[in-house]
mmCIF file of C-alpha atoms in Angstrom:
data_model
loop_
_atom_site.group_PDB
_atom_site.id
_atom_site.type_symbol
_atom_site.label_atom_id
_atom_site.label_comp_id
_atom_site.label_asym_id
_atom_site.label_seq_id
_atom_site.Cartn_x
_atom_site.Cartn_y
_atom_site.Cartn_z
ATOM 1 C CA UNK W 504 84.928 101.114 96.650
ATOM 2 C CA UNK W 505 86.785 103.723 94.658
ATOM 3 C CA UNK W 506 87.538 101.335 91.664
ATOM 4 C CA UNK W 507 87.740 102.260 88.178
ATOM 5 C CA UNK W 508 84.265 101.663 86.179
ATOM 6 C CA UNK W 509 85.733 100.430 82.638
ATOM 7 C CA UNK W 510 86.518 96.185 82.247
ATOM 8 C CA UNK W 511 89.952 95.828 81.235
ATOM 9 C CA UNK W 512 89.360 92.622 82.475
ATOM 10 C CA UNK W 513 91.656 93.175 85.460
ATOM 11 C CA UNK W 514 90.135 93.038 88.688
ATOM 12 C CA UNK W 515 90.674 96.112 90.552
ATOM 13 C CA UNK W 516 93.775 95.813 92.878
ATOM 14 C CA UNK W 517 93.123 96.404 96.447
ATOM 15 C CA UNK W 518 95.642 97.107 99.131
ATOM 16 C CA UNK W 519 94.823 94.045 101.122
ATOM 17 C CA UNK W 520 95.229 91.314 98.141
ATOM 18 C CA UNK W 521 98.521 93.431 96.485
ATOM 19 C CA UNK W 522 100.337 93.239 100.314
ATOM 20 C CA UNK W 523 99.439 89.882 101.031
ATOM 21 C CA UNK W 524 101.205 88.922 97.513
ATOM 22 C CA UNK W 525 103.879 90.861 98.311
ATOM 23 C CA UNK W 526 104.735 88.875 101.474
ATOM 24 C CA UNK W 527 104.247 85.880 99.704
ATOM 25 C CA UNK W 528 106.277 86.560 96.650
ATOM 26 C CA UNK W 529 109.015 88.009 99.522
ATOM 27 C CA UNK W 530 108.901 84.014 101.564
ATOM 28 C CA UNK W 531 108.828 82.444 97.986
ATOM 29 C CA UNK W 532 111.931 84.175 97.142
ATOM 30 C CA UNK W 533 113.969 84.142 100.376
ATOM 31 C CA UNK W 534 112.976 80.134 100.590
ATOM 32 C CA UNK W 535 114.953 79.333 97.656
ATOM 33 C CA UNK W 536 117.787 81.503 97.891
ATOM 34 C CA UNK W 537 118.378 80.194 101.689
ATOM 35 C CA UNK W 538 118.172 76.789 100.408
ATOM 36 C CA UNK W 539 120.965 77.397 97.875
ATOM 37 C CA UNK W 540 123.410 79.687 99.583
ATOM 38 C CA UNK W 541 123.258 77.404 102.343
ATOM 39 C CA UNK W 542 122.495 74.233 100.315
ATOM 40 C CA UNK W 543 120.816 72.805 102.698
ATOM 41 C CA UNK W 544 119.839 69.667 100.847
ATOM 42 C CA UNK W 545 120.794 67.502 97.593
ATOM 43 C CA UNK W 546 120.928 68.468 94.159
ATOM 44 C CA UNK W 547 117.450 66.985 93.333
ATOM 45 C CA UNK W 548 116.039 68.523 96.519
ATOM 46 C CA UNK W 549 117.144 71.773 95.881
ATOM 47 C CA UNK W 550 116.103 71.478 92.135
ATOM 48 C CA UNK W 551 112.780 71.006 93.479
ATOM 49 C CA UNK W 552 112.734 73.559 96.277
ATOM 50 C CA UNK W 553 113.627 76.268 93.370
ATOM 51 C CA UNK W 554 111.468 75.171 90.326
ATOM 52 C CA UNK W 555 108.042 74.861 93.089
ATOM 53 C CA UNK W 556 109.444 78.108 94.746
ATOM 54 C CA UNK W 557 109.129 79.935 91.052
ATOM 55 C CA UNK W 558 105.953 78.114 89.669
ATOM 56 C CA UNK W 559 104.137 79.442 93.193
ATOM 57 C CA UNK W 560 105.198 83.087 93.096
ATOM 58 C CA UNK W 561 104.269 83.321 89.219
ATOM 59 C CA UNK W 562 100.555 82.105 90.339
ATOM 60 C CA UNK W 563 100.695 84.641 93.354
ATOM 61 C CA UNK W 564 101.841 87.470 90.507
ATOM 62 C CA UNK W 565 99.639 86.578 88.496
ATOM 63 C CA UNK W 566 96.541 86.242 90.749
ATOM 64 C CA UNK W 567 97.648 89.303 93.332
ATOM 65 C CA UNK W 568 99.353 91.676 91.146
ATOM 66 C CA UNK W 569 97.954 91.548 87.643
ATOM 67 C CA UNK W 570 94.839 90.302 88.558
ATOM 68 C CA UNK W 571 93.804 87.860 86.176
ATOM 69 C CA UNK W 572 90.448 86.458 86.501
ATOM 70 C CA UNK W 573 87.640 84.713 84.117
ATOM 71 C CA UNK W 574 85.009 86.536 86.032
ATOM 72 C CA UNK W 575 84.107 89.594 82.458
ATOM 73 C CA UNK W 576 84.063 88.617 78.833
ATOM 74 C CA UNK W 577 87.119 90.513 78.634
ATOM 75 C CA UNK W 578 89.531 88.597 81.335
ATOM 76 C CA UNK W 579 88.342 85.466 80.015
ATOM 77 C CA UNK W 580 89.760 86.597 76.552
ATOM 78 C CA UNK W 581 93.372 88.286 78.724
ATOM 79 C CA UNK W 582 93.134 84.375 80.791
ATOM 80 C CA UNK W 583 93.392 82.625 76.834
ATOM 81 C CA UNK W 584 95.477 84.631 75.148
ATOM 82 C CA UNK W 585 97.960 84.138 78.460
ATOM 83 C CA UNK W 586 97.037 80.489 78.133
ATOM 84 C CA UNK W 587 97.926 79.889 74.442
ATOM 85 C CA UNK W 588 101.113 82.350 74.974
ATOM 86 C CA UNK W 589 102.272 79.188 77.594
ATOM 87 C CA UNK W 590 101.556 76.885 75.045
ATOM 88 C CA UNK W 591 103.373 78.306 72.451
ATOM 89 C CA UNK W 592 106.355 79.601 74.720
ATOM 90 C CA UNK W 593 106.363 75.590 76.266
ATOM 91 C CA UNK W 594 106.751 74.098 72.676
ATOM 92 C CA UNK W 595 109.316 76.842 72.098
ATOM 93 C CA UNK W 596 111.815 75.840 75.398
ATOM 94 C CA UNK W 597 111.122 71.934 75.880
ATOM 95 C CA UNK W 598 111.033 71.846 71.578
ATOM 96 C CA UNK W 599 114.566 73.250 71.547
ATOM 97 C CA UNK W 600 116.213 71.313 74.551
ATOM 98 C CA UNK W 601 114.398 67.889 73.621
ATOM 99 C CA UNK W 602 116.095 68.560 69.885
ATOM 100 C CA UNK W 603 119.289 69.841 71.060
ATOM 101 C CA UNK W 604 119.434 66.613 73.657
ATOM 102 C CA UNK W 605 119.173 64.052 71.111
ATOM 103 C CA UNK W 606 121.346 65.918 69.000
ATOM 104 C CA UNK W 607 124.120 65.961 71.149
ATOM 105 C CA UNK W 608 122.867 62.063 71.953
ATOM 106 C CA UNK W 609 123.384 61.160 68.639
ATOM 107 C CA UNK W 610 126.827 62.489 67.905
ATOM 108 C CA UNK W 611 128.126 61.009 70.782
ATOM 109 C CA UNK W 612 126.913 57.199 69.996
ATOM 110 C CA UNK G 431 70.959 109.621 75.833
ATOM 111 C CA UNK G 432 74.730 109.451 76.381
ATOM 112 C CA UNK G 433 74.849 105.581 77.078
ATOM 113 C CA UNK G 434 76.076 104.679 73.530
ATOM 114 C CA UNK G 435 78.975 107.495 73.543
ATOM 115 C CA UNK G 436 80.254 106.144 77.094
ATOM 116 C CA UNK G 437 79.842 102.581 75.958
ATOM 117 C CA UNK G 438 81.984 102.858 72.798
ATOM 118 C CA UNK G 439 85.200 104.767 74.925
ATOM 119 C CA UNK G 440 84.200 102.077 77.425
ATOM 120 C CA UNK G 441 85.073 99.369 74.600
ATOM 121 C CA UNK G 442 87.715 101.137 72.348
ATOM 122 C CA UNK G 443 89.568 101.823 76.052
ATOM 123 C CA UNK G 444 89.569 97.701 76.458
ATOM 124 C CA UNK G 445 90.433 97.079 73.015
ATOM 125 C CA UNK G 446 93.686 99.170 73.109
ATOM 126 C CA UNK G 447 94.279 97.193 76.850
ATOM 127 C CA UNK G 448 93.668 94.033 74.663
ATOM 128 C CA UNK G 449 96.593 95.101 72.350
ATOM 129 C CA UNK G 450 98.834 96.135 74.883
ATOM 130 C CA UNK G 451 98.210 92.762 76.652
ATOM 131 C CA UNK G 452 98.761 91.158 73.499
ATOM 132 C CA UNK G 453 102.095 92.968 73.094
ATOM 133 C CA UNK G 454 103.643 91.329 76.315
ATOM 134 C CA UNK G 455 101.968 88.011 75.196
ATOM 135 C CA UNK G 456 104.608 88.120 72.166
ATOM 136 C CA UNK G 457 107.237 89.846 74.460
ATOM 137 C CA UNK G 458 106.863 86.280 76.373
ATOM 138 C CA UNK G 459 107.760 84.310 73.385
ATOM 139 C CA UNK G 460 110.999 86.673 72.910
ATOM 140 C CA UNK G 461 111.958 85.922 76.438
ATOM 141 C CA UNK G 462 111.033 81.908 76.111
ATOM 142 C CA UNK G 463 113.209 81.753 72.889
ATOM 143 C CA UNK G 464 115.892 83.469 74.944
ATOM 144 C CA UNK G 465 115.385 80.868 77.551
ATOM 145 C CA UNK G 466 115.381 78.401 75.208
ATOM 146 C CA UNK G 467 118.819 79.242 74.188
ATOM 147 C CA UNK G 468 120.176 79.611 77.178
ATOM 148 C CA UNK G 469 118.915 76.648 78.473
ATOM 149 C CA UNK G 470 120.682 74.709 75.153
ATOM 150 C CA UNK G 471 124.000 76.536 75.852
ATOM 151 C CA UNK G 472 124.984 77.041 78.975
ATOM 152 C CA UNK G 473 126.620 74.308 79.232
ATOM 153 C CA UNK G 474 128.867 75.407 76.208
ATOM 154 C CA UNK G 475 131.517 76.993 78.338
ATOM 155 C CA UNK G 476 134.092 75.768 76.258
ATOM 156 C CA UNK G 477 137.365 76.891 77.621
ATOM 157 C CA UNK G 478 136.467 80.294 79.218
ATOM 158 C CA UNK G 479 135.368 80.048 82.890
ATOM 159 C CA UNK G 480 131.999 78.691 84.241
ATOM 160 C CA UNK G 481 129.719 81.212 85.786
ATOM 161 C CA UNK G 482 129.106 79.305 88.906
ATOM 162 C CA UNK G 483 132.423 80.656 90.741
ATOM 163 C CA UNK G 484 131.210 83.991 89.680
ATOM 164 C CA UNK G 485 127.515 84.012 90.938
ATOM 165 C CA UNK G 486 127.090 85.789 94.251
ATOM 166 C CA UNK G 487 123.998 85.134 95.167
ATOM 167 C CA UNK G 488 123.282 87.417 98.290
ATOM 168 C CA UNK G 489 123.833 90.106 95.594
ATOM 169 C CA UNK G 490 121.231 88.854 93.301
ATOM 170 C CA UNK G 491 119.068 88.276 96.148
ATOM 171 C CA UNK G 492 119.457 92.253 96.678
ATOM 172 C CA UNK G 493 118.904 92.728 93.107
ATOM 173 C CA UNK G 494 115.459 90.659 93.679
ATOM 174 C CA UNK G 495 114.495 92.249 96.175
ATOM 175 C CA UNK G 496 114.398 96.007 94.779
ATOM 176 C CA UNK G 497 112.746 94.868 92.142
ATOM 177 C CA UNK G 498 109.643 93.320 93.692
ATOM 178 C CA UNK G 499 109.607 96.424 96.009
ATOM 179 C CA UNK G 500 109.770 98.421 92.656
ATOM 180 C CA UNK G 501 106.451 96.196 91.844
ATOM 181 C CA UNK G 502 105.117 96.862 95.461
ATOM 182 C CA UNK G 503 105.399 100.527 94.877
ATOM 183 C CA UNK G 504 103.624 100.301 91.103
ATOM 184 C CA UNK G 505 100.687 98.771 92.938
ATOM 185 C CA UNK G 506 100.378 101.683 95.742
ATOM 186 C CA UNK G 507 100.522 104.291 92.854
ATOM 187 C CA UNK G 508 97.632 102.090 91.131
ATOM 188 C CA UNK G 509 95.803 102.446 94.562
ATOM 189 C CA UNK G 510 96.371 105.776 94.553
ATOM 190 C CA UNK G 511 95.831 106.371 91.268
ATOM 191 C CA UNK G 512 91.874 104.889 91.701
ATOM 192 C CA UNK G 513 91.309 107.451 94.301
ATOM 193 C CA UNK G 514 92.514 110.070 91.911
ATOM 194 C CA UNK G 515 95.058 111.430 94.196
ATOM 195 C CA UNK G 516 97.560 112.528 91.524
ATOM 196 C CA UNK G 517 100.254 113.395 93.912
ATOM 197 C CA UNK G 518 100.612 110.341 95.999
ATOM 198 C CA UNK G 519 100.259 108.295 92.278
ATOM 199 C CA UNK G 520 103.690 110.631 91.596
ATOM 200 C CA UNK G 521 105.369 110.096 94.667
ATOM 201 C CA UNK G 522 105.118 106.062 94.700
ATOM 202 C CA UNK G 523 105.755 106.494 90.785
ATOM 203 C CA UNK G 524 108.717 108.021 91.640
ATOM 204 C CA UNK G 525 109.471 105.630 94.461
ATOM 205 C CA UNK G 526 109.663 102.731 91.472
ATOM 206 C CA UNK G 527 111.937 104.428 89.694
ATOM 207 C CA UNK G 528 114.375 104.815 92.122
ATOM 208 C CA UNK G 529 113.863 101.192 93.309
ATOM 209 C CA UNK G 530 114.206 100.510 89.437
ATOM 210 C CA UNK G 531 117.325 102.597 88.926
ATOM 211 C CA UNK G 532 118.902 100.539 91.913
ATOM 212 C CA UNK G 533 117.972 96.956 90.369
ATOM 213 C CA UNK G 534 119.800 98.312 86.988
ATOM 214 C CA UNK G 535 122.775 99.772 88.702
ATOM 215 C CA UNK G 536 123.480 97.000 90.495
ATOM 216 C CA UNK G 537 123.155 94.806 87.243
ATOM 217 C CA UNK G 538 125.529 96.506 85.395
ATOM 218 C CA UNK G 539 127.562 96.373 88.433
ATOM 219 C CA UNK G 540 127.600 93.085 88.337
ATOM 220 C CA UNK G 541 128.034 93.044 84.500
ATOM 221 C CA UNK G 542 131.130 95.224 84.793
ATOM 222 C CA UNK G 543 132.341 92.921 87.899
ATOM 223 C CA UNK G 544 131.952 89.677 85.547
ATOM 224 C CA UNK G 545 133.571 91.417 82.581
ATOM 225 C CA UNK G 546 136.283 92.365 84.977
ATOM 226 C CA UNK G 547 137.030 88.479 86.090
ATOM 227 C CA UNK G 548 137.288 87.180 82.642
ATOM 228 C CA UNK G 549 133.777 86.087 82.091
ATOM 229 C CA UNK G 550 133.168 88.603 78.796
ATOM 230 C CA UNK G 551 130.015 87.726 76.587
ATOM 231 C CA UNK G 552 132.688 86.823 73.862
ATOM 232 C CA UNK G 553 134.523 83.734 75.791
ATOM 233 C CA UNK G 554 131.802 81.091 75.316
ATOM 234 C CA UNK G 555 128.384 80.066 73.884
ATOM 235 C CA UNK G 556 127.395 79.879 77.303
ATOM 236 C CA UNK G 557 128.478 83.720 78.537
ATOM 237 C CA UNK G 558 126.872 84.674 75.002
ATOM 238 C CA UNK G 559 123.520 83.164 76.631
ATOM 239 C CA UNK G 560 123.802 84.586 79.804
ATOM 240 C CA UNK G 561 124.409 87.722 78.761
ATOM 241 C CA UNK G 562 121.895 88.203 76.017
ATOM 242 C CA UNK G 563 118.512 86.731 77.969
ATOM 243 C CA UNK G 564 120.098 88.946 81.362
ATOM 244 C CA UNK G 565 120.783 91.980 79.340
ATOM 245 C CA UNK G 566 117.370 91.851 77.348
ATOM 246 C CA UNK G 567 115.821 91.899 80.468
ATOM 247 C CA UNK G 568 118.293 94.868 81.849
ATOM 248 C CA UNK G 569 116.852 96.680 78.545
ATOM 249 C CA UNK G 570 113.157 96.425 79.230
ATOM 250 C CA UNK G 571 113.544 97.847 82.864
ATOM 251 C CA UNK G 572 115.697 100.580 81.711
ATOM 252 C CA UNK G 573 113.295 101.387 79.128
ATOM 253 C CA UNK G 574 110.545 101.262 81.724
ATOM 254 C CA UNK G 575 112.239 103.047 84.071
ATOM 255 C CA UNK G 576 112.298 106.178 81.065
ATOM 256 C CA UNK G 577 109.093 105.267 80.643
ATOM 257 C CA UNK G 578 108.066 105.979 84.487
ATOM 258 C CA UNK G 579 109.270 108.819 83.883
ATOM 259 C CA UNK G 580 107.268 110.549 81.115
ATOM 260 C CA UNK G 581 104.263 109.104 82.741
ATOM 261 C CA UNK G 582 104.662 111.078 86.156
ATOM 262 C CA UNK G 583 105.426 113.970 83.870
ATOM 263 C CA UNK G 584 102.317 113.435 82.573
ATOM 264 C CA UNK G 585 100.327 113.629 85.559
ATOM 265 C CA UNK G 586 101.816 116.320 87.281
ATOM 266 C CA UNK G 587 101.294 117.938 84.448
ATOM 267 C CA UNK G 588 97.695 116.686 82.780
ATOM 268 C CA UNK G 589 96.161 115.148 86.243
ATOM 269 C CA UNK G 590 94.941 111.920 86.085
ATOM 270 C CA UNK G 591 92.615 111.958 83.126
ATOM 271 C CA UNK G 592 91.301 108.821 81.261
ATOM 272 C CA UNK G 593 94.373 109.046 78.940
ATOM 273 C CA UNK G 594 96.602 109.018 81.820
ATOM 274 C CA UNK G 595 94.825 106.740 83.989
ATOM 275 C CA UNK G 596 94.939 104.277 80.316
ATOM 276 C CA UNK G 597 98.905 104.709 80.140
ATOM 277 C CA UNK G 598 99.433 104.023 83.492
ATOM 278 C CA UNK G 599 97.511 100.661 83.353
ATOM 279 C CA UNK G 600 99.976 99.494 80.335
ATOM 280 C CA UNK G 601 102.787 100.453 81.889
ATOM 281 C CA UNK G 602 101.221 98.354 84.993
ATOM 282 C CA UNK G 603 101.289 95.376 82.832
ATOM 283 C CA UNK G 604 104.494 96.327 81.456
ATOM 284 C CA UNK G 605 106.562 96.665 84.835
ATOM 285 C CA UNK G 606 104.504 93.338 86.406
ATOM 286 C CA UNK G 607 105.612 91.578 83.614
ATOM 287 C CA UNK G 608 109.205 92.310 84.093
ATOM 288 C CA UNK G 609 108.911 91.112 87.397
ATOM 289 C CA UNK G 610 107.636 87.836 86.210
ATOM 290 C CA UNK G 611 110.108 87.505 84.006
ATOM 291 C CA UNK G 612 112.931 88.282 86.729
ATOM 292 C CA UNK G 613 111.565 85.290 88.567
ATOM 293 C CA UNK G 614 112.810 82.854 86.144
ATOM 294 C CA UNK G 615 115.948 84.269 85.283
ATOM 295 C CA UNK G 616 116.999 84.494 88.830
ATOM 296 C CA UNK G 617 115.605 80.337 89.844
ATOM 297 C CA UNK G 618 116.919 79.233 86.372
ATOM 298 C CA UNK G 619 120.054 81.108 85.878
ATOM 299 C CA UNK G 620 121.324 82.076 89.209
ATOM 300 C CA UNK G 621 120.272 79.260 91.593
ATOM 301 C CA UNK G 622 119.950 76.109 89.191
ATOM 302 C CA UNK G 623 124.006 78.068 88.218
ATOM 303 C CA UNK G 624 125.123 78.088 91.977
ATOM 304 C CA UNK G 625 124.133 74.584 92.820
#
């Protein structure tokens, strides 16, 4: 195997996993850029092509590159703190623009 | 006899991961406030110019693409780093950094190139935004990039030892997580800003 003996709680990468993210990651980013440059579809369609494009190469990071997993005791602790991190970074973004929206709502009516 | 020796380095070694993991973990919540105001602002263009005129996005699509190779790279001096070949972990080390250095040249390229056309960070709310989450960013991969650095000087020099092997797992974490980051910046403030 050749893999490290100590639990970071990252699985050791392998060559196979770490170049089949890379093509991925390489489609998921040429898919969205095509679609703009060439806008090949309507706002909303594009909208979507962009925010699924992102969402599905953070997974394949995620999963092929840092190699998260809830397999030890000590990934399972790296998977929560990453989870809670989301939490508190979502409250931070949609908190702001939700405020800021009905701000700018309410000065206009 | 020397189970209980190996399994405390074994634990104090995860423990300082832990921290460093932790570290990015609030590093995320820098770059979703960032977000956060950008998101709010850049609209605010007042009467400067709007970025979208600006954006070229076959450039930033170069950009993107050195840096994932930069990430590709990190990954083949893990690899190589497991099978404790400490030269090949220096050579692709030193392949990121030069596939590093181009992603930051060609951002202060740009930088310079936006500067140039009117579109300082001082002309609207919005180009404050813009310039502050992109630059932030700019500043962790530079300081990774110097970071690189020292660690190949450290292996040449010390040979992979546990140390070694330790630092280059952070800055693993450290130079994935810039990549991560670079995904949303580009879909949220180069695409959704061409549309």
């Amino acid at each position: 195997m050749g893999g490290t003996s100590t639990d970071y709680g990252y699985s050791n990468k392998t060559f196979g996993v770490y170049a089949f993210g890379f093509i991925l990651c390489i489609f998921l980013t040429l898919v969205p850029f095509y679609a703009v440059i060439h806008s090949i579809a309507s706002y909303e369609y594009l909208a979507a092509i962009i925010l699924v494009s992102a969402v599905a190469q953070f997974f394949v990071q995620i999963v092929c590159f840092l190699r998260l997993n809830t397999k030890t005791e000590q990934g399972k602790i790296n998977v929560w703190s990453f989870v809670f991190t989301g939490v508190v970074a979502f409250v931070v973004i949609a908190g702001s623009v939700w405020i800021m929206c009905n701000l700018n709502y309410f000065m206009m009516h | 006899m020397n189970s209980k020796v190996v399994a405390h380095a074994h634990n104090s070694d995860a423990a300082d991961i832990l921290g460093f993991w932790l570290y990015i973990m609030t590093d995320c919540i820098l770059f979703g406030t960032l977000f956060a105001v950008y998101l709010v602002l850049h609209t605010s263009t007042s009467y400067g110019p709007s970025l979208k005129h600006l954006i070229d996005l076959n450039y930033v699509l170069g950009e993107t693409m050195f840096l994932l190779l930069s990430n590709f790279a990190f990954g083949l001096a893990i690899i190589a780093s497991y099978r404790k070949k400490g030269f090949m972990t220096s050579l692709m080390l030193l392949l990121t950094f030069a596939l590093g250095l181009a992603f930051v040249f060609m951002e202060v390229k740009e930088f310079i190139h936006l500067v140039h056309e009117g579109y300082s960070w001082d002309v609207s709310g919005a180009a404050s935004a813009f310039f502050t989450l992109v630059g932030t960013h700019g500043l962790h991969v530079s300081l990774g990039l110097i970071w690189i650095l020292v660690v190949t000087m450290q292996i040449m020099t010390m040979g992979l030892n546990g140390a070694v092997t330790r630092r280059l797992t952070y800055l693993g974490l450290f130079w994935n997580f810039l990549d991560i980051v670079w995904i949303f910046v580009f879909s949220v403030v180069y695409l959704f800003g061409a549309i």
